[in-house]
């Protein structure tokens, strides 16, 4: 039955691709031409910029063109809190993935997910996001690649491979980006093929036997008609945290011996093995019609993220000390379940994600009206295990497999009238996803092997179906040349269906959890979002703006019930945001300063709680790992970004402030009014400086230094001293030699000062066991990269 469903999904994707191709051919004779010079697909154009753009070959000009408002606009002419960084600047800063991009953006938190929760990113913008990797709980920050929405967190820690630019939009994008972009959106745009025949090969070697390799090439198949761009990346490195045999280190004979040689080392964590590839095909079908097709794959076979035991309980640890010294990159994880029992088993300490997909972006000028069709189909298969006690003891083992398929289709029509006095866009969006959540849960009833209590060792196999449909529209009016007034609306209807199955580890119906087998949970809801905005060019270099905007994140059903009483719905998060800001280029464009202030009304805040007696039989504290609504909050904040360019000097800095305050909490959650949301630092800051030195015939040499700072955050909605993540500042440095011809050599060092801090925590969902994993920062690393352009 599963195979049949999978084939249905694949068939739907192929039918969508076929219909798109047919549409492309049907439009082959339409309308007016645009210049075939490698520009973005034609959309309603912005009013002519009121200042002279910087030279196109200056990667630090800041004149990046973005499409956040369904039209092409210079970044500085876009009345939104949006940060954009070009592919050239990402290379100049040594940025390799989305998390590194986010470190320079105020009020943005993006980190690799906590140890044992999958290959993805936990993303929060202005205190709103999602860290739960289960695709039944949707992201709060929308992630888009080439305008295709990614509906799951797994696999979302994208590499910045062969990108044209990255855009990070802060604040609710309910009418613009749309689905689940209540906190904001992260958008990546790959380089488009063009008539230039070029390419590059890049290879790097660094600490922990790191080998990074990238390559890309652009080809013309038919002049002025058909272009192809191919790119690939392979990244591998040994693990940086050493797993030690507990008996070897301590002399204990209580636990199985895993040594394979005379050392105490039995393995590592944090190793990487990631391959990705992309093929982009750009077809200039006819005058006014352009089609861009992209197919890509990622094969991530990395080790588990590094994790250390930070909390243990004598009830299960006894007199043993399973916590290795703080500051050391070591642990005692064994990845053995039921040690010493006839049912003993082992599992691989791997966090893998295998995925592929395609997207098709068709743009056609129909004579005063522009049609844009964006189609996407994606498949991902994620595996991740959790050895929650990170020791040879056996508190809780979880082995997760998440299989996910999604199909998306968006249509937009854009135009204008009265000589661009009014610009408009209308459209629709459709999302259909099918997934399976499969788990081996190893949670014995007692704290000791064979202890009395409810035996929750089980297998799960839960199909989850999600659909979302929306229609939207936007009107922009320019009553005078320096002013724009914008109104937008979007209607969305979501539906999710969950079917729960619970089996014993031998495949039979579970004697205790079997009451959940066949239970179905359904969430069905709709929502209308609005945006009203005004902006005004005070001078040709200063823009002021204000907006009222709303957004939401879909509700659902608790995806991890242990009892039928825990199959409960949670409501959508909603947000109302008031924002005002300005953007400025000063002193003949030598200084750029952008800033904004905002007030958010945040309702039905979602989170995962580890104690839920209100929905557990006999009012027990656990077991529980429930997704639920926590309460309401208000968020006040401010942010600023500064850039200074003069001669060869470039300085950039950012500062963000968040004041998150609960105004209402639900008593059964254990959250109190004085607590804050997870991964919501009060302060974020970053700074970078570089200076390019002309080396004559040798080219150019540029040293650069970057530092980023996050104040304290919490990893759990119930804020305690144990779940507090200390403030941290991390610094990177590199020096670049560019021959200005064919070669670039970069020597970079990350975590320059060797800072050891925890970036997140993961707690057991059963309070009585009292165990916690902390994921440490990566140690100091160096990387030497050589790039050859041709």
GROMACS .gro file of C-alpha atoms in nm, residues 415-424 478:
model
   11
  415UNK     CA    1   0.058   4.394  -1.444
  416UNK     CA    2   0.007   4.767  -1.418
  417UNK     CA    3  -0.202   5.048  -1.564
  418UNK     CA    4  -0.210   5.428  -1.587
  419UNK     CA    5   0.159   5.440  -1.671
  420UNK     CA    6   0.249   5.236  -1.361
  421UNK     CA    7   0.042   5.450  -1.131
  422UNK     CA    8  -0.097   5.117  -1.009
  423UNK     CA    9   0.086   4.783  -1.005
  424UNK     CA   10  -0.095   4.461  -0.919
  478UNK     CA   11   0.216   5.550  -0.649
   0.00000   0.00000   0.00000
